[in-house]
Amino acid sequence: MSESESPVVQEETREETCRELPTTSALMDNAKSLTAGAVGGVFAVLTGHPFDLLKVRCQSGQASSMSHAIKDILRESHGSPSASLRGFYRGVTPPLLGITPIFAVSFWGYDLGKKIVACGQVLSEQPLSTFQLATAGFISAIPTTLVMAPTERVKVVLQTTGRSTFISAAKRLVREGGIQSLLRGSLATLARDGPGSALYFAAYEVTKKTLAKPGEEEFSVTKTCIAGGMAGVAMWTGVFPIDTVKTKLQAGEERISFKNAVKQIYVKRGGLKGFFPGLGPALLRSFPANAATFVGVELTHSMFGKMNR
């Protein structure tokens, strides 16, 4: 755009750019984002579910420490190696069943968020700021919560009660508390995932940029793993207390408010430290699981790029 063009012309061009988002090319980009997110999600669950199980056991009060939780799971398997392996993957069905919509929507929402905050800005010439990346990350959590909350509710119930199946656990929740029972903890999920996603995607992009050499564009497994792992650590460190409240809301038989859940945790678990049980397993899980997530996402985008050449 030449310097002689008026601000009015520039603004009209900006609005035109915003209106041009839903093109065939944009639809194809959406499909790629959904696919890449789904692949990344499968990588994440297979890598991180055992750690997530330990975290939930600690948060729900069923285990006093990570080692206590491991001993309980091994004891429940009665010494059988195959049963032990299955024990560490208890409750894995809900996240696997929900992996396509949850992670696909998350990464699609992030790419959409970047388009929203960058409307009229040419990304190849002027990259998004850290604040814009964080804002795009927060936007991604809004549609994701609609899909994630019911799945997480069933997952938490499976992880904190006796052996059951996804379908039977979901049916029991609906039978005892109606459809709204599946949505218990939704606001807590959004309260966790809004700021969590902001930290997550911003930390990934910043770390990736820091590690990259000037002009480097090739996919690097090592650098992606480091950036993805740091993104997971940043997210969980920032939102873990909210996740503890969410677990209490979703694991309990009684329906209580977010405020009352906070009070109960503070009073019954010794103050602020009561909001951090299971932090060790969460951080141990976050690095490899999110490293795997972004490897899956970036590898899928890399494959799409090669197919378009």
XYZ file of C-alpha atoms in Angstrom:
309
model
C 0.000 0.000 0.000
C 1.470 3.366 -1.008
C 1.967 6.195 1.453
C -0.408 8.361 -0.586
C -3.423 6.199 0.268
C -5.699 7.800 2.843
C -6.510 6.282 6.250
C -10.064 5.727 4.986
C -8.800 3.589 2.094
C -6.514 1.702 4.485
C -9.415 1.024 6.866
C -11.615 -0.171 3.977
C -8.824 -2.521 2.869
C -8.519 -3.806 6.462
C -12.280 -4.480 6.687
C -12.170 -6.180 3.280
C -9.390 -8.461 4.511
C -11.493 -9.416 7.553
C -14.483 -10.216 5.356
C -12.368 -12.416 3.080
C -11.507 -14.945 5.835
C -14.228 -17.539 5.025
C -12.778 -18.463 1.546
C -12.098 -21.932 0.160
C -8.484 -21.525 1.259
C -9.631 -20.640 4.782
C -11.863 -23.732 4.907
C -8.907 -25.879 3.893
C -6.778 -24.241 6.601
C -9.516 -25.011 9.142
C -9.543 -28.666 8.078
C -5.763 -28.861 8.433
C -5.898 -27.261 11.896
C -8.570 -29.733 13.023
C -6.608 -32.726 11.715
C -3.293 -31.590 13.195
C -4.911 -30.946 16.576
C -6.490 -34.410 16.589
C -3.159 -36.114 15.838
C -1.438 -34.062 18.531
C -4.124 -35.001 21.018
C -3.686 -38.738 20.439
C 0.056 -38.329 21.009
C -0.647 -36.412 24.226
C -3.049 -38.926 25.774
C -0.925 -41.990 25.049
C 2.103 -40.255 26.560
C 0.563 -38.501 29.536
C -2.479 -40.410 30.805
C -0.699 -42.431 33.545
C 0.612 -39.179 35.060
C -2.848 -37.625 34.814
C -4.304 -40.596 36.713
C -1.808 -40.075 39.550
C -2.608 -36.338 39.623
C -6.352 -36.933 39.906
C -5.896 -39.557 42.653
C -3.877 -37.016 44.679
C -6.267 -34.118 43.995
C -9.345 -36.096 44.964
C -7.793 -37.128 48.294
C -7.585 -40.832 47.434
C -3.778 -40.752 47.716
C -1.542 -38.603 49.903
C 1.390 -38.643 47.461
C 2.419 -39.825 44.016
C 4.181 -42.907 45.455
C 1.052 -43.730 47.481
C -1.064 -43.523 44.322
C 1.343 -45.801 42.411
C 1.285 -48.396 45.223
C -2.531 -48.368 45.255
C -2.714 -48.941 41.498
C -0.183 -51.782 41.651
C -2.025 -53.362 44.596
C -5.315 -53.203 42.695
C -3.691 -55.115 39.814
C -2.784 -58.045 42.135
C 0.753 -58.293 40.751
C -0.255 -58.898 37.135
C 1.921 -56.889 34.666
C -0.863 -56.582 32.110
C -3.349 -55.552 34.806
C -0.834 -53.003 36.116
C -0.525 -51.462 32.659
C -4.302 -51.337 32.316
C -4.494 -49.836 35.804
C -2.344 -46.881 34.828
C -4.605 -46.289 31.829
C -7.859 -46.397 33.817
C -10.178 -43.684 32.536
C -8.272 -43.379 29.243
C -11.363 -44.083 27.115
C -13.091 -40.701 27.625
C -10.059 -38.607 26.562
C -9.367 -40.944 23.644
C -12.989 -40.797 22.515
C -12.987 -37.042 22.928
C -9.509 -36.475 21.570
C -10.563 -35.554 18.050
C -13.085 -32.853 19.040
C -11.138 -31.560 22.066
C -7.670 -31.140 20.620
C -8.911 -30.501 17.102
C -11.136 -27.677 18.353
C -8.346 -26.333 20.584
C -5.800 -25.963 17.776
C -8.461 -24.844 15.312
C -9.575 -22.256 17.881
C -5.985 -21.086 18.305
C -5.479 -20.635 14.562
C -8.833 -18.833 14.367
C -7.836 -16.694 17.354
C -4.636 -15.677 15.579
C -6.652 -14.612 12.545
C -9.003 -12.585 14.744
C -6.272 -10.695 16.606
C -4.226 -10.238 13.411
C -7.066 -9.149 11.121
C -5.488 -6.824 8.550
C -1.954 -7.642 9.733
C 0.329 -9.560 7.353
C 1.912 -12.201 9.602
C 4.831 -12.904 7.275
C 5.868 -9.252 7.536
C 4.904 -8.517 11.154
C 4.640 -11.508 13.530
C 2.109 -11.422 16.357
C 3.230 -10.032 19.699
C 3.319 -12.221 22.809
C 0.139 -10.519 24.067
C -1.644 -11.254 20.773
C -0.540 -14.900 20.907
C -1.804 -15.168 24.490
C -5.132 -13.597 23.465
C -5.477 -16.082 20.604
C -4.775 -18.872 23.094
C -7.499 -17.615 25.434
C -9.974 -17.492 22.532
C -9.211 -21.140 21.742
C -10.447 -22.210 25.196
C -14.001 -20.945 24.650
C -15.171 -23.520 22.059
C -12.933 -26.212 23.575
C -14.703 -26.037 26.957
C -18.035 -26.982 25.366
C -16.505 -30.271 24.255
C -14.067 -30.887 27.091
C -16.206 -30.384 30.215
C -18.549 -33.426 29.812
C -15.655 -35.712 28.841
C -13.533 -34.581 31.776
C -16.462 -35.066 34.142
C -16.783 -38.734 33.127
C -12.996 -39.210 33.167
C -12.689 -37.917 36.728
C -15.527 -40.176 37.893
C -13.856 -43.200 36.284
C -10.510 -42.339 37.853
C -11.864 -41.882 41.377
C -14.466 -44.667 41.635
C -14.596 -48.426 41.095
C -14.026 -50.121 37.767
C -16.574 -49.113 35.173
C -16.874 -48.215 31.498
C -17.266 -44.838 29.855
C -20.829 -45.564 28.734
C -21.988 -46.960 32.083
C -20.400 -44.058 34.012
C -22.040 -41.494 31.701
C -25.425 -43.257 31.992
C -25.177 -43.323 35.786
C -24.391 -39.600 35.933
C -27.364 -38.758 33.708
C -29.672 -41.123 35.599
C -28.743 -39.681 38.985
C -28.386 -36.017 38.123
C -29.708 -35.401 34.623
C -27.834 -33.971 31.645
C -26.641 -31.062 33.799
C -24.616 -33.566 35.827
C -22.358 -34.086 32.804
C -21.745 -30.328 32.658
C -20.719 -30.007 36.309
C -17.452 -28.089 36.540
C -17.858 -26.372 33.140
C -17.217 -22.874 34.510
C -14.223 -24.165 36.439
C -12.967 -25.789 33.235
C -13.214 -22.468 31.386
C -11.622 -20.624 34.325
C -8.722 -23.061 34.072
C -8.418 -23.361 30.309
C -8.822 -19.656 29.421
C -5.660 -18.407 31.153
C -4.097 -21.859 30.788
C -4.398 -21.787 27.001
C -3.077 -18.223 26.933
C 0.037 -19.366 28.811
C 0.249 -22.565 26.786
C 0.343 -21.196 23.264
C 2.306 -18.051 24.113
C 4.996 -20.073 25.925
C 5.244 -22.465 22.975
C 5.630 -19.723 20.376
C 8.111 -17.712 22.452
C 10.273 -20.758 23.264
C 10.156 -21.962 19.669
C 11.221 -18.532 18.424
C 14.046 -18.381 20.991
C 15.400 -21.774 19.927
C 15.116 -21.178 16.181
C 18.103 -20.072 14.145
C 17.686 -17.008 11.879
C 15.689 -17.963 8.793
C 15.077 -21.524 10.002
C 11.728 -22.943 8.897
C 12.277 -26.725 8.822
C 10.440 -28.891 11.327
C 12.726 -29.929 14.204
C 11.602 -32.727 16.544
C 14.060 -31.732 19.279
C 13.191 -28.028 19.325
C 9.461 -28.762 19.035
C 9.706 -31.157 22.000
C 11.474 -28.541 24.123
C 9.017 -25.771 23.183
C 5.989 -28.044 23.651
C 7.268 -29.304 27.006
C 7.863 -25.758 28.253
C 4.358 -24.805 27.115
C 2.879 -27.595 29.233
C 4.926 -26.679 32.307
C 3.963 -22.996 31.964
C 0.278 -23.824 31.683
C 0.083 -26.231 34.640
C 2.209 -24.068 36.905
C -0.143 -21.155 36.306
C -3.534 -22.852 36.616
C -3.017 -25.868 38.883
C -5.053 -24.494 41.860
C -8.053 -23.979 39.563
C -7.653 -27.521 38.254
C -7.780 -28.813 41.847
C -11.090 -27.015 42.396
C -12.417 -28.393 39.104
C -11.497 -31.947 40.132
C -13.332 -31.529 43.456
C -16.444 -30.235 41.674
C -16.440 -33.094 39.173
C -15.423 -35.936 41.510
C -17.887 -35.239 44.315
C -21.299 -36.837 44.574
C -22.825 -33.604 45.905
C -23.321 -30.528 43.754
C -21.539 -27.544 45.343
C -20.579 -24.081 44.131
C -17.105 -23.059 42.997
C -16.844 -20.751 46.027
C -17.763 -23.502 48.497
C -15.313 -25.893 46.840
C -12.527 -23.348 47.358
C -13.518 -22.933 51.024
C -13.617 -26.683 51.659
C -10.201 -27.241 50.097
C -8.663 -24.392 52.067
C -10.143 -25.467 55.408
C -9.833 -29.242 55.144
C -6.470 -29.489 53.388
C -4.353 -27.093 55.405
C -4.611 -23.768 53.595
C -2.956 -22.842 50.306
C -0.932 -26.043 50.062
C -4.233 -27.872 49.727
C -4.600 -26.484 46.207
C -1.417 -28.175 44.995
C -1.771 -31.944 45.637
C -0.694 -33.899 42.565
C 1.438 -31.039 41.217
C 4.409 -33.410 40.881
C 2.603 -35.887 38.585
C 1.071 -32.992 36.643
C 4.464 -31.424 35.924
C 6.036 -34.823 35.201
C 3.221 -35.436 32.723
C 3.119 -31.961 31.225
C 6.555 -31.955 29.622
C 6.458 -35.273 27.698
C 2.719 -35.123 26.965
C 2.815 -31.623 25.511
C 6.100 -32.246 23.757
C 4.322 -35.168 22.054
C 1.281 -32.981 21.332
C 3.204 -30.349 19.418
C 5.341 -32.944 17.624
C 2.090 -34.493 16.362
C 0.683 -31.103 15.353
C 3.840 -29.803 13.671
C 4.533 -33.149 11.975
C 1.017 -33.136 10.510
C 1.375 -29.550 9.265
C 4.787 -30.455 7.820
C 3.229 -33.348 5.925
C 0.477 -31.068 4.596
C 3.156 -28.609 3.467
C 5.014 -31.309 1.532
C 1.776 -32.491 -0.101
C 1.105 -28.956 -1.387
C 4.511 -28.613 -3.045
